[in-house]
Amino acid sequence: MSDRSSSSPAAHRAGFACFVGRPNAGKSTLTNALVGTKVAITSNRPQTTRHTVRGIVHRPDAQLVLVDTPGLHKPRTLLGERLNDVVRTTWAEVDVIGFCLPADQKLGPGDKFIAKELAGIKKTPKIAIVTKTDLVDSKTLAEQLLAIHQLGAELGIEWAEIVPVSAVGDQQVQLLADLIAPLLPESPPLYPEGDLTDEPEMVMVAELIREAALEGVRDELPHSIAVVVEEMIPRENRPADKPLLDIHANVYIERPSQKGIIIGPKGSRLKEVGMKSRKHIEALLGTPVFLDLHVKVAKDWQRDPKQLRKLGF
């Protein structure tokens, strides 16, 4: 075996990185910005993400598989407990952890709660990511960077990096990818070129419908909404150049009184949900879609183990 010459190319790296943080810290928006397309649903409502979505970033030198977890939080329901279990299991299996902390909010009990948990994971490199930097001035940002450095020192966390980013303003997003890549193990690509996520299409479609349903509803509703795609089948007897995919999906809420909120006067809100989500679904699947939505009540599903299983949790 001859020695490699110093000019030989660096080995390709591939591995898993996950973004953690309290709800609404910008994890999903950052995942989408790195991948370059929508693979995780975003909302200004906290606790939107319920599945760990893997977004895949292809680079000449590395492949980053981004695992987007639900926000770790103090659970009030069985669903909340299960989401927290998903987060902890994910942390134990990834190569790099990115801790997202919004620039426009001072470090709070939720951030410290997560940081203490992270301090117990010794071997995995941790990057502190200051998100939403477009919302603050340079003085506020500097104070946040210092506070995060001090938080790490207090808890014995040695940050591999502390990086300010704005996913919305596309500032330093590529720099973040540059910093994560060297921390991944040497490996050939784990997914084929062109794959952007390993989420099943039916799950992605359900998430896009749920994102549209979350927009503009009252504060108490977001956690009560679940979507299940019952079937996706090509319409029969269509000309080859004019395919149509029939998608039948159910939007579940917890109480009969919530039905009217989702459906809206004369069905107007549900129609709007259908129109908005169909546009994103057609972009995702690359084919025209007929979307058939029904609203159903699954009583107190967040607290019922049987209902949770049925709805995919």
mmCIF file of C-alpha atoms in Angstrom:
data_model
loop_
_atom_site.group_PDB
_atom_site.id
_atom_site.type_symbol
_atom_site.label_atom_id
_atom_site.label_comp_id
_atom_site.label_asym_id
_atom_site.label_seq_id
_atom_site.Cartn_x
_atom_site.Cartn_y
_atom_site.Cartn_z
ATOM 1 C CA MET A 1 0.000 0.000 0.000
ATOM 2 C CA SER A 2 1.558 3.279 -1.001
ATOM 3 C CA ASP A 3 1.133 6.421 1.077
ATOM 4 C CA ARG A 4 -1.467 8.838 -0.173
ATOM 5 C CA SER A 5 0.075 11.933 -1.662
ATOM 6 C CA SER A 6 -0.712 15.161 0.202
ATOM 7 C CA SER A 7 -2.645 16.402 -2.841
ATOM 8 C CA SER A 8 -5.156 13.521 -2.763
ATOM 9 C CA PRO A 9 -8.769 14.652 -2.459
ATOM 10 C CA ALA A 10 -10.388 14.690 0.991
ATOM 11 C CA ALA A 11 -12.535 11.658 1.725
ATOM 12 C CA HIS A 12 -16.290 11.976 1.196
ATOM 13 C CA ARG A 13 -18.312 12.298 4.394
ATOM 14 C CA ALA A 14 -21.919 11.383 5.109
ATOM 15 C CA GLY A 15 -24.007 11.209 8.231
ATOM 16 C CA PHE A 16 -26.919 12.435 10.285
ATOM 17 C CA ALA A 17 -27.332 15.825 11.917
ATOM 18 C CA CYS A 18 -30.339 16.858 13.950
ATOM 19 C CA PHE A 19 -31.656 20.253 14.932
ATOM 20 C CA VAL A 20 -33.027 20.528 18.437
ATOM 21 C CA GLY A 21 -34.508 23.401 20.341
ATOM 22 C CA ARG A 22 -37.663 24.454 22.025
ATOM 23 C CA PRO A 23 -40.807 24.721 19.915
ATOM 24 C CA ASN A 24 -40.774 27.448 17.253
ATOM 25 C CA ALA A 25 -36.995 27.965 17.330
ATOM 26 C CA GLY A 26 -36.794 27.861 13.512
ATOM 27 C CA LYS A 27 -35.679 24.233 13.088
ATOM 28 C CA SER A 28 -38.022 23.347 10.204
ATOM 29 C CA THR A 29 -37.346 26.591 8.317
ATOM 30 C CA LEU A 30 -33.604 25.950 8.629
ATOM 31 C CA THR A 31 -34.000 22.359 7.376
ATOM 32 C CA ASN A 32 -35.924 23.595 4.320
ATOM 33 C CA ALA A 33 -33.329 26.333 3.630
ATOM 34 C CA LEU A 34 -30.430 23.847 3.719
ATOM 35 C CA VAL A 35 -32.193 21.293 1.514
ATOM 36 C CA GLY A 36 -33.390 24.042 -0.848
ATOM 37 C CA THR A 37 -37.029 22.926 -0.896
ATOM 38 C CA LYS A 38 -39.919 22.336 1.482
ATOM 39 C CA VAL A 39 -39.456 18.992 3.269
ATOM 40 C CA ALA A 40 -40.608 20.063 6.745
ATOM 41 C CA ILE A 41 -43.799 21.932 7.501
ATOM 42 C CA THR A 42 -43.368 25.370 9.014
ATOM 43 C CA SER A 43 -45.774 27.450 11.030
ATOM 44 C CA ASN A 44 -45.596 30.381 13.416
ATOM 45 C CA ARG A 45 -47.442 28.109 15.835
ATOM 46 C CA PRO A 46 -45.155 26.293 18.283
ATOM 47 C CA GLN A 47 -45.000 22.484 18.272
ATOM 48 C CA THR A 48 -45.873 22.044 14.583
ATOM 49 C CA THR A 49 -43.461 19.229 13.754
ATOM 50 C CA ARG A 50 -44.626 15.775 14.818
ATOM 51 C CA HIS A 51 -42.558 13.475 12.630
ATOM 52 C CA THR A 52 -38.792 13.391 12.338
ATOM 53 C CA VAL A 53 -38.378 14.587 8.762
ATOM 54 C CA ARG A 54 -35.120 13.776 7.073
ATOM 55 C CA GLY A 55 -33.949 16.377 4.595
ATOM 56 C CA ILE A 56 -30.978 15.387 2.456
ATOM 57 C CA VAL A 57 -28.299 17.900 1.417
ATOM 58 C CA HIS A 58 -26.048 16.734 -1.449
ATOM 59 C CA ARG A 59 -22.590 18.299 -1.739
ATOM 60 C CA PRO A 60 -19.508 17.219 -3.731
ATOM 61 C CA ASP A 61 -17.627 16.545 -0.457
ATOM 62 C CA ALA A 62 -20.425 15.375 1.812
ATOM 63 C CA GLN A 63 -24.019 14.292 2.238
ATOM 64 C CA LEU A 64 -25.861 15.776 5.219
ATOM 65 C CA VAL A 65 -28.978 13.933 6.323
ATOM 66 C CA LEU A 66 -30.926 16.400 8.442
ATOM 67 C CA VAL A 67 -33.271 15.016 11.053
ATOM 68 C CA ASP A 68 -35.871 17.558 12.118
ATOM 69 C CA THR A 69 -37.297 16.660 15.524
ATOM 70 C CA PRO A 70 -40.325 17.988 17.405
ATOM 71 C CA GLY A 71 -39.484 20.672 19.981
ATOM 72 C CA LEU A 72 -38.628 19.244 23.393
ATOM 73 C CA HIS A 73 -41.145 20.564 25.904
ATOM 74 C CA LYS A 74 -42.869 19.812 29.210
ATOM 75 C CA PRO A 75 -45.559 17.353 28.089
ATOM 76 C CA ARG A 76 -49.200 17.813 29.070
ATOM 77 C CA THR A 77 -50.621 14.915 27.044
ATOM 78 C CA LEU A 78 -49.670 11.391 25.988
ATOM 79 C CA LEU A 79 -48.895 12.814 22.524
ATOM 80 C CA GLY A 80 -46.460 15.262 24.182
ATOM 81 C CA GLU A 81 -44.703 12.438 26.036
ATOM 82 C CA ARG A 82 -44.354 10.426 22.824
ATOM 83 C CA LEU A 83 -42.936 13.436 20.942
ATOM 84 C CA ASN A 84 -40.305 13.909 23.673
ATOM 85 C CA ASP A 85 -39.350 10.210 23.425
ATOM 86 C CA VAL A 86 -38.860 10.677 19.659
ATOM 87 C CA VAL A 87 -36.472 13.586 20.334
ATOM 88 C CA ARG A 88 -34.323 11.700 22.859
ATOM 89 C CA THR A 89 -34.101 8.588 20.666
ATOM 90 C CA THR A 90 -32.984 10.749 17.722
ATOM 91 C CA TRP A 91 -30.276 12.517 19.763
ATOM 92 C CA ALA A 92 -28.753 9.170 20.677
ATOM 93 C CA GLU A 93 -28.387 8.137 17.021
ATOM 94 C CA VAL A 94 -27.026 11.183 15.151
ATOM 95 C CA ASP A 95 -23.458 12.306 14.357
ATOM 96 C CA VAL A 96 -23.939 16.037 15.029
ATOM 97 C CA ILE A 97 -26.476 17.979 17.108
ATOM 98 C CA GLY A 98 -27.422 21.556 16.159
ATOM 99 C CA PHE A 99 -29.037 23.430 19.078
ATOM 100 C CA CYS A 100 -31.291 26.171 17.663
ATOM 101 C CA LEU A 101 -31.741 29.304 19.779
ATOM 102 C CA PRO A 102 -33.692 32.263 18.353
ATOM 103 C CA ALA A 103 -31.768 35.559 18.305
ATOM 104 C CA ASP A 104 -34.879 37.588 19.162
ATOM 105 C CA GLN A 105 -35.639 35.835 22.481
ATOM 106 C CA LYS A 106 -33.504 35.785 25.624
ATOM 107 C CA LEU A 107 -32.447 32.350 26.835
ATOM 108 C CA GLY A 108 -35.274 30.962 28.937
ATOM 109 C CA PRO A 109 -36.073 27.944 31.119
ATOM 110 C CA GLY A 110 -36.949 25.885 28.003
ATOM 111 C CA ASP A 111 -33.496 26.481 26.465
ATOM 112 C CA LYS A 112 -31.744 25.640 29.761
ATOM 113 C CA PHE A 113 -33.835 22.472 30.133
ATOM 114 C CA ILE A 114 -32.673 21.278 26.689
ATOM 115 C CA ALA A 115 -29.058 22.375 27.276
ATOM 116 C CA LYS A 116 -28.930 20.295 30.491
ATOM 117 C CA GLU A 117 -30.140 17.253 28.533
ATOM 118 C CA LEU A 118 -27.503 17.915 25.848
ATOM 119 C CA ALA A 119 -24.773 18.177 28.491
ATOM 120 C CA GLY A 120 -25.441 14.503 29.292
ATOM 121 C CA ILE A 121 -24.605 13.458 25.700
ATOM 122 C CA LYS A 122 -20.839 13.525 25.859
ATOM 123 C CA LYS A 123 -19.413 12.236 22.586
ATOM 124 C CA THR A 124 -21.635 13.878 19.947
ATOM 125 C CA PRO A 125 -20.340 17.257 18.636
ATOM 126 C CA LYS A 126 -22.776 20.111 19.314
ATOM 127 C CA ILE A 127 -23.163 23.315 17.307
ATOM 128 C CA ALA A 128 -25.097 26.236 18.794
ATOM 129 C CA ILE A 129 -27.131 27.830 15.981
ATOM 130 C CA VAL A 130 -28.497 31.309 16.596
ATOM 131 C CA THR A 131 -31.569 31.494 14.331
ATOM 132 C CA LYS A 132 -33.718 34.410 13.103
ATOM 133 C CA THR A 133 -30.808 36.872 13.073
ATOM 134 C CA ASP A 134 -32.732 38.995 10.542
ATOM 135 C CA LEU A 135 -35.053 40.042 13.404
ATOM 136 C CA VAL A 136 -32.402 41.699 15.632
ATOM 137 C CA ASP A 137 -29.697 44.373 15.559
ATOM 138 C CA SER A 138 -25.993 43.596 15.953
ATOM 139 C CA LYS A 139 -25.892 44.541 19.677
ATOM 140 C CA THR A 140 -28.728 42.114 20.554
ATOM 141 C CA LEU A 141 -27.066 39.402 18.474
ATOM 142 C CA ALA A 142 -23.711 39.911 20.224
ATOM 143 C CA GLU A 143 -25.420 39.644 23.635
ATOM 144 C CA GLN A 144 -27.130 36.393 22.574
ATOM 145 C CA LEU A 145 -23.856 34.886 21.309
ATOM 146 C CA LEU A 146 -22.181 35.706 24.626
ATOM 147 C CA ALA A 147 -25.114 34.279 26.640
ATOM 148 C CA ILE A 148 -24.922 30.995 24.680
ATOM 149 C CA HIS A 149 -21.155 30.767 25.212
ATOM 150 C CA GLN A 150 -21.697 31.278 28.969
ATOM 151 C CA LEU A 151 -24.526 28.707 29.076
ATOM 152 C CA GLY A 152 -22.173 26.119 27.551
ATOM 153 C CA ALA A 153 -19.421 26.989 30.054
ATOM 154 C CA GLU A 154 -21.837 26.651 33.024
ATOM 155 C CA LEU A 155 -23.021 23.202 31.950
ATOM 156 C CA GLY A 156 -19.717 21.833 30.658
ATOM 157 C CA ILE A 157 -20.786 21.847 26.994
ATOM 158 C CA GLU A 158 -17.948 22.583 24.594
ATOM 159 C CA TRP A 159 -19.638 23.992 21.480
ATOM 160 C CA ALA A 160 -17.941 22.816 18.277
ATOM 161 C CA GLU A 161 -19.159 26.118 16.789
ATOM 162 C CA ILE A 162 -21.538 28.980 17.597
ATOM 163 C CA VAL A 163 -23.107 30.141 14.321
ATOM 164 C CA PRO A 164 -25.611 32.973 13.695
ATOM 165 C CA VAL A 165 -27.938 32.280 10.714
ATOM 166 C CA SER A 166 -31.069 33.600 9.056
ATOM 167 C CA ALA A 167 -32.883 30.893 7.105
ATOM 168 C CA VAL A 168 -35.442 33.429 5.834
ATOM 169 C CA GLY A 169 -32.738 35.905 4.749
ATOM 170 C CA ASP A 170 -30.452 33.082 3.509
ATOM 171 C CA GLN A 171 -27.573 34.419 5.632
ATOM 172 C CA GLN A 172 -24.809 31.986 6.639
ATOM 173 C CA VAL A 173 -26.957 28.928 5.811
ATOM 174 C CA GLN A 174 -24.231 27.545 3.515
ATOM 175 C CA LEU A 175 -21.592 28.359 6.134
ATOM 176 C CA LEU A 176 -23.530 26.171 8.577
ATOM 177 C CA ALA A 177 -23.439 23.275 6.066
ATOM 178 C CA ASP A 178 -19.676 23.883 5.644
ATOM 179 C CA LEU A 179 -19.200 23.586 9.420
ATOM 180 C CA ILE A 180 -21.362 20.453 9.840
ATOM 181 C CA ALA A 181 -19.758 18.503 6.951
ATOM 182 C CA PRO A 182 -16.279 17.947 8.537
ATOM 183 C CA LEU A 183 -17.920 16.636 11.744
ATOM 184 C CA LEU A 184 -19.580 13.742 9.863
ATOM 185 C CA PRO A 185 -17.878 10.335 9.540
ATOM 186 C CA GLU A 186 -16.068 9.345 6.352
ATOM 187 C CA SER A 187 -18.620 7.462 4.263
ATOM 188 C CA PRO A 188 -19.976 7.146 0.725
ATOM 189 C CA PRO A 189 -23.392 8.819 0.179
ATOM 190 C CA LEU A 190 -26.204 7.160 2.163
ATOM 191 C CA TYR A 191 -28.956 8.178 -0.286
ATOM 192 C CA PRO A 192 -29.064 8.397 -4.098
ATOM 193 C CA GLU A 193 -28.318 11.751 -5.747
ATOM 194 C CA GLY A 194 -31.585 13.633 -6.212
ATOM 195 C CA ASP A 195 -33.349 12.249 -3.123
ATOM 196 C CA LEU A 196 -34.341 15.167 -0.883
ATOM 197 C CA THR A 197 -36.119 13.251 1.888
ATOM 198 C CA ASP A 198 -36.859 9.666 2.904
ATOM 199 C CA GLU A 199 -40.336 10.506 4.180
ATOM 200 C CA PRO A 200 -43.052 8.421 2.471
ATOM 201 C CA GLU A 201 -45.049 10.532 0.007
ATOM 202 C CA MET A 202 -48.322 9.900 1.882
ATOM 203 C CA VAL A 203 -46.804 11.323 5.091
ATOM 204 C CA MET A 204 -45.487 14.375 3.211
ATOM 205 C CA VAL A 205 -48.900 14.982 1.619
ATOM 206 C CA ALA A 206 -50.635 14.673 5.014
ATOM 207 C CA GLU A 207 -48.179 17.192 6.493
ATOM 208 C CA LEU A 208 -48.805 19.692 3.675
ATOM 209 C CA ILE A 209 -52.573 19.442 4.264
ATOM 210 C CA ARG A 210 -52.039 19.917 8.008
ATOM 211 C CA GLU A 211 -49.839 22.960 7.391
ATOM 212 C CA ALA A 212 -52.614 24.574 5.312
ATOM 213 C CA ALA A 213 -55.203 23.658 7.962
ATOM 214 C CA LEU A 214 -53.084 25.299 10.689
ATOM 215 C CA GLU A 215 -53.071 28.677 8.952
ATOM 216 C CA GLY A 216 -55.495 31.169 10.424
ATOM 217 C CA VAL A 217 -57.249 28.909 12.934
ATOM 218 C CA ARG A 218 -57.814 29.912 16.518
ATOM 219 C CA ASP A 219 -55.043 29.463 19.066
ATOM 220 C CA GLU A 220 -56.513 26.376 20.700
ATOM 221 C CA LEU A 221 -56.744 24.338 17.506
ATOM 222 C CA PRO A 222 -53.208 23.577 16.200
ATOM 223 C CA HIS A 223 -52.524 20.613 18.471
ATOM 224 C CA SER A 224 -56.001 19.219 17.851
ATOM 225 C CA ILE A 225 -55.469 18.762 14.105
ATOM 226 C CA ALA A 226 -54.197 15.504 12.604
ATOM 227 C CA VAL A 227 -54.361 14.449 8.950
ATOM 228 C CA VAL A 228 -54.397 10.922 7.541
ATOM 229 C CA VAL A 229 -54.178 10.255 3.794
ATOM 230 C CA GLU A 230 -56.436 7.258 3.175
ATOM 231 C CA GLU A 231 -55.399 6.629 -0.437
ATOM 232 C CA MET A 232 -53.552 8.087 -3.409
ATOM 233 C CA ILE A 233 -54.582 6.469 -6.709
ATOM 234 C CA PRO A 234 -54.127 7.524 -10.349
ATOM 235 C CA ARG A 235 -57.487 8.350 -12.023
ATOM 236 C CA GLU A 236 -58.413 5.596 -14.464
ATOM 237 C CA ASN A 237 -58.927 6.112 -18.210
ATOM 238 C CA ARG A 238 -56.935 9.368 -18.384
ATOM 239 C CA PRO A 239 -54.798 10.136 -21.457
ATOM 240 C CA ALA A 240 -51.093 9.491 -20.806
ATOM 241 C CA ASP A 241 -50.260 13.189 -21.230
ATOM 242 C CA LYS A 242 -53.004 14.295 -18.787
ATOM 243 C CA PRO A 243 -52.631 12.181 -15.641
ATOM 244 C CA LEU A 244 -54.621 12.964 -12.489
ATOM 245 C CA LEU A 245 -53.949 11.655 -8.998
ATOM 246 C CA ASP A 246 -56.935 11.220 -6.683
ATOM 247 C CA ILE A 247 -56.024 11.857 -3.033
ATOM 248 C CA HIS A 248 -58.564 11.098 -0.291
ATOM 249 C CA ALA A 249 -57.653 12.466 3.140
ATOM 250 C CA ASN A 250 -59.319 12.952 6.523
ATOM 251 C CA VAL A 251 -58.677 15.955 8.773
ATOM 252 C CA TYR A 252 -59.219 14.862 12.380
ATOM 253 C CA ILE A 253 -60.109 17.186 15.236
ATOM 254 C CA GLU A 254 -60.873 16.364 18.879
ATOM 255 C CA ARG A 255 -64.318 17.855 19.483
ATOM 256 C CA PRO A 256 -67.488 18.321 17.389
ATOM 257 C CA SER A 257 -67.399 22.067 18.243
ATOM 258 C CA GLN A 258 -64.102 22.384 16.306
ATOM 259 C CA LYS A 259 -65.623 21.069 13.093
ATOM 260 C CA GLY A 260 -67.202 24.402 12.175
ATOM 261 C CA ILE A 261 -63.897 26.243 12.662
ATOM 262 C CA ILE A 262 -62.099 23.991 10.161
ATOM 263 C CA ILE A 263 -64.956 23.859 7.635
ATOM 264 C CA GLY A 264 -65.810 27.601 7.862
ATOM 265 C CA PRO A 265 -68.961 29.372 6.660
ATOM 266 C CA LYS A 266 -70.455 27.376 3.743
ATOM 267 C CA GLY A 267 -67.282 25.269 3.595
ATOM 268 C CA SER A 268 -65.078 28.275 2.724
ATOM 269 C CA ARG A 269 -62.158 27.462 5.053
ATOM 270 C CA LEU A 270 -61.945 23.812 4.069
ATOM 271 C CA LYS A 271 -62.016 24.858 0.406
ATOM 272 C CA GLU A 272 -59.138 27.259 1.064
ATOM 273 C CA VAL A 273 -57.177 24.504 2.871
ATOM 274 C CA GLY A 274 -57.712 22.259 -0.170
ATOM 275 C CA MET A 275 -56.592 24.906 -2.664
ATOM 276 C CA LYS A 276 -53.455 25.889 -0.710
ATOM 277 C CA SER A 277 -52.314 22.361 0.049
ATOM 278 C CA ARG A 278 -53.058 21.098 -3.470
ATOM 279 C CA LYS A 279 -50.643 23.654 -4.932
ATOM 280 C CA HIS A 280 -47.804 22.385 -2.682
ATOM 281 C CA ILE A 281 -48.745 18.709 -3.214
ATOM 282 C CA GLU A 282 -48.658 19.131 -7.019
ATOM 283 C CA ALA A 283 -45.219 20.773 -6.740
ATOM 284 C CA LEU A 284 -44.008 17.914 -4.519
ATOM 285 C CA LEU A 285 -45.366 15.069 -6.658
ATOM 286 C CA GLY A 286 -45.011 16.720 -10.072
ATOM 287 C CA THR A 287 -48.507 15.742 -11.199
ATOM 288 C CA PRO A 288 -52.019 17.304 -11.194
ATOM 289 C CA VAL A 289 -54.052 16.303 -8.146
ATOM 290 C CA PHE A 290 -57.727 15.994 -7.216
ATOM 291 C CA LEU A 291 -57.917 16.436 -3.444
ATOM 292 C CA ASP A 292 -60.907 15.110 -1.517
ATOM 293 C CA LEU A 293 -60.930 16.324 2.126
ATOM 294 C CA HIS A 294 -63.271 15.264 4.932
ATOM 295 C CA VAL A 295 -63.333 16.550 8.526
ATOM 296 C CA LYS A 296 -63.856 13.910 11.220
ATOM 297 C CA VAL A 297 -63.959 13.929 15.022
ATOM 298 C CA ALA A 298 -61.563 11.620 16.917
ATOM 299 C CA LYS A 299 -62.533 12.428 20.507
ATOM 300 C CA ASP A 300 -59.555 13.537 22.683
ATOM 301 C CA TRP A 301 -57.129 11.699 20.381
ATOM 302 C CA GLN A 302 -54.037 13.311 21.952
ATOM 303 C CA ARG A 303 -54.712 11.433 25.200
ATOM 304 C CA ASP A 304 -55.953 8.120 23.804
ATOM 305 C CA PRO A 305 -53.262 5.475 23.018
ATOM 306 C CA LYS A 306 -55.547 3.650 20.564
ATOM 307 C CA GLN A 307 -56.382 6.831 18.613
ATOM 308 C CA LEU A 308 -52.700 7.900 18.619
ATOM 309 C CA ARG A 309 -51.706 4.594 17.027
ATOM 310 C CA LYS A 310 -54.448 4.958 14.406
ATOM 311 C CA LEU A 311 -53.237 8.466 13.545
ATOM 312 C CA GLY A 312 -49.621 7.317 13.206
ATOM 313 C CA PHE A 313 -48.035 8.346 16.522
#
